[in-house]
Each structure stands twice: as C-alpha cells, then as structure tokens.
Coordinates of C-alpha atoms in Angstrom, one line a residue:
M29 CA 0.0 0.0 0.1
N30 CA 1.3 3.3 -1.0
K31 CA 1.6 5.7 1.9
P32 CA 1.4 9.5 1.4
H33 CA 4.4 11.7 2.4
L34 CA 3.2 13.6 5.5
S35 CA 4.1 17.2 6.3
F36 CA 6.0 18.2 9.3
S37 CA 2.8 19.6 11.0
Q38 CA 0.9 16.3 10.2
I39 CA 3.8 14.3 12.0
V40 CA 3.4 16.6 14.8
N41 CA -0.3 16.2 15.0
M42 CA -0.2 12.4 14.8
N43 CA 2.2 12.3 17.8
V44 CA 0.3 14.8 20.0
G45 CA -1.3 11.9 21.7
F46 CA 1.9 10.7 22.8
L47 CA 2.1 13.8 25.1
G48 CA -0.8 12.5 27.2
I49 CA 0.4 8.9 27.3
Q50 CA 4.0 10.0 28.4
F51 CA 2.6 12.6 30.9
S52 CA 1.1 9.6 32.6
F53 CA 4.4 7.7 32.7
G54 CA 6.3 10.8 33.7
L55 CA 3.9 11.2 36.7
Q56 CA 4.6 7.6 37.7
Q57 CA 8.5 7.9 37.3
A58 CA 8.6 11.0 39.4
N59 CA 5.9 10.2 42.2
M60 CA 5.4 6.5 42.7
S61 CA 8.3 5.9 45.0
P62 CA 7.6 8.9 47.2
I63 CA 3.9 8.0 47.2
Y64 CA 4.8 4.3 48.3
Q65 CA 7.1 5.5 50.9
M66 CA 4.6 8.0 52.2
L67 CA 2.0 5.3 52.5
G68 CA 4.6 3.1 54.6
A69 CA 6.8 1.2 52.1
D70 CA 10.5 0.7 52.9
G71 CA 13.3 1.2 50.3
K72 CA 14.2 -2.5 49.8
S73 CA 10.7 -3.4 48.9
L74 CA 10.3 -0.6 46.3
P75 CA 11.1 -2.6 43.2
Y76 CA 8.4 -5.1 44.2
L77 CA 5.8 -2.4 44.2
W78 CA 6.8 -1.2 40.7
L79 CA 6.2 -4.7 39.2
A80 CA 2.8 -3.6 37.7
G81 CA 4.3 -1.9 34.7
P82 CA 6.6 -4.6 33.6
I83 CA 4.1 -7.5 34.2
T84 CA 1.1 -5.6 32.6
G85 CA 3.4 -4.6 29.7
L86 CA 4.6 -8.3 29.3
L87 CA 1.0 -9.5 29.1
V88 CA -0.9 -6.7 27.4
Q89 CA 1.2 -5.3 24.8
P90 CA 2.0 -8.4 22.7
L91 CA -1.7 -9.5 22.9
I92 CA -3.0 -5.9 21.9
G93 CA -0.4 -5.8 19.1
A94 CA -1.4 -9.1 17.5
M95 CA -5.1 -8.1 18.0
S96 CA -4.7 -4.8 16.4
D97 CA -3.0 -6.2 13.4
R98 CA -6.1 -8.2 12.6
T99 CA -8.7 -5.5 13.6
T100 CA -11.0 -4.1 10.8
H101 CA -13.0 -1.8 12.9
R102 CA -14.6 1.2 11.1
L103 CA -12.4 3.5 13.1
G104 CA -9.3 1.8 12.1
R105 CA -7.0 -1.0 13.3
R106 CA -5.3 0.9 16.1
T107 CA -7.7 3.7 16.8
P108 CA -10.2 1.7 19.1
Y109 CA -7.2 0.6 21.4
F110 CA -6.0 4.3 21.6
L111 CA -9.3 5.6 22.9
I112 CA -10.2 2.9 25.2
G113 CA -6.7 2.7 26.9
A114 CA -6.6 6.5 27.1
L115 CA -10.0 6.8 28.9
L116 CA -9.1 4.1 31.4
C117 CA -5.8 5.8 32.0
S118 CA -7.4 9.0 32.8
L119 CA -9.7 7.3 35.4
G120 CA -6.6 5.7 37.0
L121 CA -4.7 9.0 37.2
L122 CA -7.7 10.7 38.8
A123 CA -7.9 7.9 41.6
M124 CA -4.1 7.4 42.4
P125 CA -3.3 10.4 44.6
F126 CA -6.4 9.7 46.8
S127 CA -5.2 6.1 47.7
P128 CA -5.9 5.4 51.3
A129 CA -3.3 2.8 51.7
L130 CA -0.3 1.3 50.2
W131 CA -2.1 -1.9 49.0
F132 CA -4.7 0.4 47.2
A133 CA -2.0 2.4 45.3
A134 CA -0.1 -0.7 44.3
G135 CA -3.3 -2.3 43.0
L136 CA -4.4 0.9 41.1
L137 CA -1.0 1.1 39.5
W138 CA -1.7 -2.4 37.9
I139 CA -4.8 -0.8 36.4
L140 CA -3.1 2.3 35.3
D141 CA -0.2 0.5 33.6
A142 CA -2.5 -1.9 31.8
A143 CA -4.4 1.1 30.4
N144 CA -1.2 2.9 29.4
N145 CA 0.0 -0.3 27.6
V146 CA -3.3 -0.8 25.7
T147 CA -2.7 2.7 24.2
M148 CA 1.1 2.6 23.9
E149 CA 1.7 -0.4 21.6
P150 CA -0.9 0.5 18.9
Y151 CA 0.5 4.0 18.9
R152 CA 4.0 2.7 18.0
A153 CA 2.5 0.6 15.1
Y154 CA 0.3 3.5 14.0
V155 CA 3.6 5.5 13.2
S156 CA 5.0 2.5 11.2
D157 CA 1.6 2.0 9.6
R158 CA 1.2 5.7 8.6
L159 CA 4.6 6.8 7.3
P160 CA 6.7 5.6 4.5
E161 CA 10.0 4.1 5.5
E162 CA 11.9 7.2 4.6
Q163 CA 10.0 9.1 7.3
H164 CA 10.2 6.5 10.0
A165 CA 13.2 8.4 11.6
S166 CA 11.2 11.6 11.7
G167 CA 8.1 9.8 13.0
F168 CA 9.7 7.9 15.9
L169 CA 12.1 10.7 16.9
M170 CA 9.1 13.1 17.0
Q171 CA 7.5 10.6 19.4
A172 CA 10.7 10.8 21.4
S173 CA 10.3 14.5 21.4
F174 CA 6.9 14.5 22.7
T175 CA 8.2 12.0 25.4
G176 CA 10.7 14.6 26.5
L177 CA 8.1 17.4 26.5
A178 CA 5.5 15.4 28.3
Q179 CA 7.7 14.2 30.9
T180 CA 9.3 17.6 31.4
L181 CA 5.7 19.0 32.2
A182 CA 4.9 15.9 34.4
Y183 CA 8.2 16.3 36.5
L184 CA 7.8 20.1 36.8
T185 CA 4.1 20.4 37.6
P186 CA 4.4 20.2 41.3
S187 CA 7.2 22.7 41.4
L188 CA 5.2 25.1 39.1
L189 CA 2.2 24.7 41.3
V190 CA 4.5 25.8 44.2
F191 CA 5.8 28.6 42.3
L192 CA 2.3 29.8 41.7
G193 CA 1.5 30.0 45.3
M194 CA 0.5 26.4 46.5
N195 CA 1.9 25.2 49.9
K196 CA 4.5 22.4 49.3
D197 CA 3.8 21.0 52.7
A198 CA 0.0 20.9 52.4
L199 CA -1.0 17.3 52.8
G200 CA -4.1 15.2 51.9
A201 CA -5.6 13.0 54.5
N202 CA -3.4 10.1 53.3
G203 CA -0.2 12.2 53.7
I204 CA 0.3 12.7 49.9
P205 CA 1.1 16.5 49.1
V206 CA -1.8 18.4 47.5
V207 CA 0.5 19.6 44.7
T208 CA 1.1 15.9 43.7
T209 CA -2.7 15.3 43.7
L210 CA -3.3 18.3 41.3
A211 CA -0.5 17.1 39.0
F212 CA -2.3 13.7 38.6
V213 CA -5.7 15.6 37.9
I214 CA -3.9 17.4 35.1
G215 CA -2.5 14.2 33.9
A216 CA -5.9 12.8 33.7
L217 CA -7.3 15.7 31.6
L218 CA -4.3 15.3 29.2
S219 CA -4.5 11.5 28.8
F220 CA -7.6 11.4 26.7
T221 CA -7.8 14.8 25.1
T222 CA -4.4 14.5 23.4
V223 CA -5.1 11.0 21.9
W224 CA -8.4 12.4 20.7
W225 CA -6.8 15.2 19.0
S226 CA -4.3 13.0 17.1
V227 CA -7.1 10.6 16.0
R228 CA -9.2 13.5 14.6
K229 CA -6.3 15.3 13.0
V230 CA -4.4 12.4 11.2
P231 CA -6.8 9.4 11.0
E232 CA -5.5 6.0 10.0
L233 CA -5.3 5.1 6.3
P234 CA -8.3 3.0 5.2
L235 CA -7.3 -0.6 4.4
P236 CA -7.7 -1.8 0.9
A237 CA -10.8 -4.1 0.3
E238 CA -8.5 -7.0 -0.4
E239 CA -6.6 -6.5 2.9
I240 CA -9.8 -6.4 4.9
A241 CA -11.0 -9.5 3.2
R242 CA -7.6 -11.2 4.1
L243 CA -7.8 -10.1 7.7
R244 CA -11.5 -11.2 8.1
A245 CA -10.4 -14.6 6.8
L246 CA -7.7 -15.1 9.4
P247 CA -8.6 -17.0 12.6
H248 CA -9.6 -14.9 15.6
G249 CA -9.8 -15.4 19.3
L250 CA -7.3 -15.8 22.1
G251 CA -5.8 -19.0 20.6
A252 CA -5.2 -17.5 17.2
T253 CA -3.6 -14.5 18.8
L254 CA -1.2 -16.5 21.0
A255 CA -0.4 -18.6 17.9
E256 CA 0.5 -15.5 16.0
I257 CA 2.6 -14.1 18.9
W258 CA 4.5 -17.6 18.9
A259 CA 5.1 -17.5 15.1
A260 CA 6.5 -14.0 15.3
L261 CA 8.8 -14.9 18.1
R262 CA 10.0 -17.9 15.9
D263 CA 10.5 -15.8 12.7
M264 CA 12.0 -12.8 14.6
P265 CA 14.4 -10.9 12.4
A266 CA 18.1 -11.0 13.3
T267 CA 18.3 -7.2 13.8
M268 CA 15.6 -7.5 16.5
R269 CA 17.3 -10.4 18.3
R270 CA 20.5 -8.4 18.7
L271 CA 18.6 -5.5 20.2
W272 CA 17.8 -7.7 23.2
W273 CA 21.1 -7.4 24.9
M274 CA 21.1 -3.6 24.5
A275 CA 17.5 -3.5 26.0
L276 CA 18.5 -5.8 29.0
F277 CA 21.1 -3.4 30.4
Q278 CA 19.3 -0.2 29.3
W279 CA 16.1 -0.8 31.0
Y280 CA 17.5 -2.5 34.0
G281 CA 19.6 0.6 34.5
M282 CA 16.7 3.0 33.8
M283 CA 14.4 1.3 36.4
C284 CA 17.4 1.5 38.9
Y285 CA 17.5 5.3 38.3
W286 CA 13.7 6.0 38.4
I287 CA 12.9 4.0 41.6
Y288 CA 16.0 5.4 43.6
I289 CA 16.6 8.9 42.4
V290 CA 14.4 10.5 45.1
P291 CA 15.8 8.5 48.0
T292 CA 19.3 9.3 46.6
L293 CA 18.7 13.0 46.4
A294 CA 17.1 12.9 49.9
A295 CA 20.3 11.4 51.2
T296 CA 22.9 13.4 49.2
M297 CA 21.2 16.8 49.1
F298 CA 19.2 16.9 52.2
G299 CA 20.9 14.4 54.5
T300 CA 17.7 12.5 55.3
D301 CA 16.3 8.9 54.8
D302 CA 12.9 9.6 56.5
P303 CA 10.2 9.7 54.0
H304 CA 8.0 11.8 56.2
S305 CA 10.5 14.6 56.6
A306 CA 10.3 18.0 55.0
G307 CA 13.8 17.1 53.4
F308 CA 12.3 14.2 51.8
R309 CA 9.5 16.2 50.2
D310 CA 12.1 18.7 49.0
A311 CA 13.9 16.0 47.4
A312 CA 10.8 14.9 45.5
L313 CA 10.4 18.5 44.3
L314 CA 14.1 18.7 43.3
N315 CA 13.7 15.5 41.4
G316 CA 10.8 17.1 39.6
Q317 CA 13.1 20.0 38.7
V318 CA 16.1 18.0 37.5
G319 CA 13.8 15.4 35.8
G320 CA 12.1 18.1 34.0
F321 CA 15.4 19.5 32.9
Y322 CA 16.6 16.1 31.5
N323 CA 13.3 15.6 29.8
A324 CA 13.5 19.1 28.3
V325 CA 17.0 18.0 26.9
A326 CA 15.4 14.9 25.5
F327 CA 12.7 16.9 23.8
V328 CA 15.5 19.1 22.1
A329 CA 17.8 16.2 21.5
A330 CA 15.3 14.1 19.7
F331 CA 14.7 16.8 17.1
A332 CA 18.4 17.4 16.9
M333 CA 19.2 13.7 16.4
V334 CA 17.2 13.3 13.1
P335 CA 19.9 14.4 10.8
F336 CA 22.7 12.6 12.7
T337 CA 20.5 9.4 12.7
K338 CA 20.0 9.7 8.9
R339 CA 23.7 10.3 8.3
L340 CA 25.5 8.1 10.8
G341 CA 23.0 5.4 11.6
A342 CA 20.7 4.9 14.6
K343 CA 23.0 2.7 16.5
W344 CA 26.0 5.0 16.5
V345 CA 23.9 7.9 17.8
H346 CA 22.2 5.7 20.4
A347 CA 25.5 4.4 21.7
F348 CA 27.0 7.9 22.1
A349 CA 23.8 9.0 24.0
L350 CA 23.9 6.0 26.2
A351 CA 27.6 6.5 27.0
C352 CA 26.8 10.1 28.0
A353 CA 24.1 8.9 30.4
A354 CA 26.4 6.3 31.9
A355 CA 28.9 9.0 32.8
G356 CA 26.2 11.2 34.3
M357 CA 24.7 8.6 36.5
W358 CA 28.1 7.4 37.9
V359 CA 29.1 10.9 39.1
L360 CA 25.5 11.9 40.2
P361 CA 25.6 10.6 43.8
G362 CA 28.8 12.5 44.5
I363 CA 27.2 15.8 43.8
H364 CA 26.0 17.9 46.9
D365 CA 25.4 21.3 45.1
K366 CA 22.2 21.7 43.4
A367 CA 23.4 23.7 40.5
W368 CA 26.0 20.9 39.6
L369 CA 23.1 18.4 39.5
F370 CA 21.9 19.7 36.0
L371 CA 25.2 18.7 34.3
P372 CA 24.7 14.9 34.6
M373 CA 21.1 15.4 33.5
V374 CA 22.3 16.6 30.0
G375 CA 23.7 13.1 29.5
I376 CA 20.7 11.4 30.9
G377 CA 18.4 13.6 28.7
L378 CA 20.4 12.8 25.6
A379 CA 20.0 9.1 26.3
W380 CA 16.3 9.3 27.1
G381 CA 15.6 11.2 23.9
S382 CA 17.5 8.5 21.9
I383 CA 15.9 5.4 23.9
M384 CA 12.4 6.6 22.8
G385 CA 13.3 6.9 19.2
N386 CA 16.5 5.4 17.8
P387 CA 15.8 1.7 18.8
Y388 CA 12.5 1.9 17.0
V389 CA 14.2 3.3 13.8
L390 CA 16.4 0.1 13.9
L391 CA 13.4 -2.0 14.6
A392 CA 10.9 -0.6 12.1
G393 CA 13.3 -1.2 9.2
S394 CA 13.7 -4.9 10.0
I395 CA 10.1 -6.1 10.5
P396 CA 7.4 -7.0 7.9
P397 CA 4.7 -4.2 7.8
E398 CA 1.8 -6.7 8.1
R399 CA 3.3 -7.8 11.5
A400 CA 4.1 -4.3 12.8
G401 CA 1.6 -4.5 15.6
V402 CA 2.7 -7.8 17.0
Y403 CA 6.5 -7.0 16.6
M404 CA 6.0 -3.7 18.3
G405 CA 4.4 -5.5 21.2
I406 CA 7.1 -8.2 21.3
F407 CA 9.7 -5.4 21.4
N408 CA 8.0 -4.1 24.5
M409 CA 8.8 -7.4 26.1
F410 CA 12.4 -6.4 25.6
I411 CA 11.5 -3.5 27.8
V412 CA 9.5 -5.1 30.5
I413 CA 11.4 -8.4 30.9
P414 CA 14.5 -6.4 32.0
M415 CA 12.3 -4.4 34.3
L416 CA 11.0 -7.6 35.8
I417 CA 14.4 -9.0 36.2
Q418 CA 15.5 -5.8 38.0
A419 CA 12.5 -5.9 40.3
V420 CA 13.0 -9.4 41.3
T421 CA 16.9 -9.4 41.6
L422 CA 17.8 -6.0 43.0
P423 CA 16.3 -6.6 46.4
L424 CA 18.5 -9.8 46.7
F425 CA 21.7 -7.8 46.7
Y426 CA 20.5 -4.4 47.8
D427 CA 21.9 -4.8 51.3
S428 CA 24.8 -7.2 50.7
L429 CA 26.5 -5.6 47.5
L430 CA 25.0 -2.1 47.6
G431 CA 25.2 -1.5 51.3
G432 CA 21.5 -0.7 51.5
R433 CA 22.3 2.7 50.0
P434 CA 20.2 4.2 47.2
E435 CA 23.3 6.1 45.9
N436 CA 24.9 2.9 44.9
V437 CA 21.9 1.8 42.9
I438 CA 22.5 4.9 40.7
R439 CA 26.0 4.0 40.3
L440 CA 25.1 0.6 39.2
A441 CA 22.7 2.1 36.6
G442 CA 25.6 4.0 35.1
V443 CA 27.6 0.8 34.7
L444 CA 24.6 -0.8 33.1
L445 CA 24.1 1.9 30.5
A446 CA 27.7 1.7 29.6
L447 CA 27.2 -2.0 28.8
A448 CA 24.1 -1.1 26.8
A449 CA 26.1 1.2 24.7
L450 CA 28.6 -1.5 23.9
C451 CA 25.8 -3.9 23.0
V452 CA 24.1 -1.6 20.6
L453 CA 27.3 -1.4 18.5
R454 CA 26.9 -5.1 17.8
V455 CA 23.4 -4.5 16.1
K456 CA 23.5 -5.0 12.2
P457 CA 20.6 -2.8 10.8
Q458 CA 18.6 -4.5 8.1
S459 CA 19.7 -3.5 4.6

C-alpha cells in the first residue's frame, strides 16, 4: 500500500497523543516511589511495588499488538485501542493520589499501567503504518520529542504549582502532598484529550478491500492471537534479536534510576532517609526540577538527532547517547550542590531522547509491515522483561552488595548503561 508523504505539521499532530501517554508515565516515574514511601513502604521493597508496569506490559502489549494487526473496525486498526486505553488511563490517574493505603495504590498502578499499555503499543504501530519508510526516523524521533516534552511537564508540574503559590507542605488525608494530587488531575485531563486530537487530525489510512478480506479470513480469538505471537517470536528478524542485549542493560539501568533517584537526592542533598520529613518532600520536588530538565534536553535532542541518525545510523547515535548517560549517573551521587546536578542530567536527557526513538528506527526497518503490531508488542517485552528481572533481583543484593544505599543503585545504573552502549554497537541494521 502506497503511503502519502506527511508534512512536518501532520507528523506533529499524529504524535500529540504521545504527550498524554507520556505525561502519565512521567507522573509515575517522578511520584510513585515517594507515594509508596509516604504510604509506608521501605526502600528495599520498592522494586516489588513497581512490578505492575513490567508485568502488565509483558501480558498486554503483545496481545494488543497481535489483535490490532487483525482488527478491521470502522475507526481503524489501532484507533479503538488508543481511545479505550486513554479513557481508562485518565480514570486511574484521577484515583491514584487519593489512595488510602499502600495496597490500594499498588493495585491501582496495575490498572493504570494496563491502560497505558493498551494505548502505547498500537501507537508505535500507527507510526509505522502511517509513514513511508523514509519518514520512520522523523516519526519515531518526533515521538521521542513528545516524550521529553510530556515528561518535562509531568516532572515540573508540582514545582510550578508551588511557584504559583501552593503550599508544598500541604498534605491530603493520606499524607500525599496536595500539589502531587493536582498534578495527577492534570494528567488525567491530558491523557484522553491529546489522543483524541491525534485521531481527529491524522486518522488512520483506510485498508484496501482485499486487505480487509484477508484479515477477516484469518482465525480470531485468544488461541489464534497466541499462535500469531509464537510464530512472530519464531520468525524474529536477526536485527531485532540483537537488540535484546542492549535492551536488557538499558532498561535494568533506567529502572534503577527511576526507583531510587528520590531517596538518593534525599540522602545526598538533604541528609535524610525519613520519607515523612520535609527534606524528603524537598527531594521529591528537586527530582521534579532535574527530571524536568533532562526531559527538556530529551525533547530538544530528539529533534536534533534526526539528521545525525539519517547520516550516521541509529546505532551510533544511540551508543553515544547511552555513554553520556552512563557517565552522568556514575557521578551524580557525588554531587552535593544543586546547581551541579543539572550537568549529569544533560547526558541522561540525551539518552532518554534516543531511547524513545532510535531503537524503534532500527526495529521498524527490520520487521514486515503486516506484522508491525505484534512485533512492536514483542519489542515491548524487551523493555518489560529487564524491568521484571530488576524488580526481582535487586532486592536480593541491595543490602549485601550495595550496602543498602540508594546512591549505589544509581552508580550501578551508570555501569549498566555503559554495557548497553557496547551492546548496541553489535546490532546490524537491516539493509
């Protein structure tokens, strides 16, 4: 099927929905560890409480991907999943900051992450579906830019609310700051409205009649969907297989960073391990500021990477970005001056902008278009399986090898991202 060349504004509009999806993920990255600790969790158990995202991603995205490949709804192959997932995500975001207990917040995160995953995977396939191959780099790096913008806003929203006059120490009945609650309400509004905007502005291409007939003739149901996932795993392109090793170290390291950055800042910048102290709340706000900065870097870097990716290749650009983040994470725990914290965030921002774009450029060029949904879903397994491994294994050596200190987890993340940079250099793009 011939795909029309889209203008820059059309590529922007088709990715606006990513703003809402990634604002939700940004709220989770910045706030779930503090919320859990404010509700009574200890530092060692935090990875277990983050299991919702990896497990729901592992179960939901491949299934939704395979199902969307075979969907012939009048709204399109991917659109029904966008809208349902975004609506459920909005409801989860509204409820999260009102959680009365730790078990409630942990359970609600499962629902929220499942909804996010229903929306996320078809969105990746939508870009591959809608754009000709020569525009894949622009499309996926535009998604990376919106990831940076959305997460900048998500991280900074509580600090901006304080700047506008809200009391940073005002707490709800459950001990969660009011500024955090309002940030989640804003995220709920963005989640659905941005996806709806993209669907309206850049609808999916109608499938040819013969393709619809072919899809309707295929077997449907859970058994057929699982069989398709298994067949896709069996036939996985070599380029995609090599991306696994990069993904293992990359996502294990990023999870270490997201879970332990607030406890690290509390210890290194404010000298406290007490999650109920003013210093810990200050650390959460500081994380919002530096996290907003690295996501702003990601937003700019994703645009800037497009010509370099086209000229040098996605793997070289990605390896450089990961190496910058590795150096930044290694030195971060030794910084005790707030102003210097922004320097390692440049490297982390470069990597985050690249992570959300360049691996998908490598992937999209290696997979058959008719299986874009299922392979995008399987590629998400390359994200969530390392996250699961991190959640299960890190508590086993948190005390013995890392001294029970969050700062050492951040240093470990730096080592892992350096290994990911070496692994991506082994990837041979499909010619």
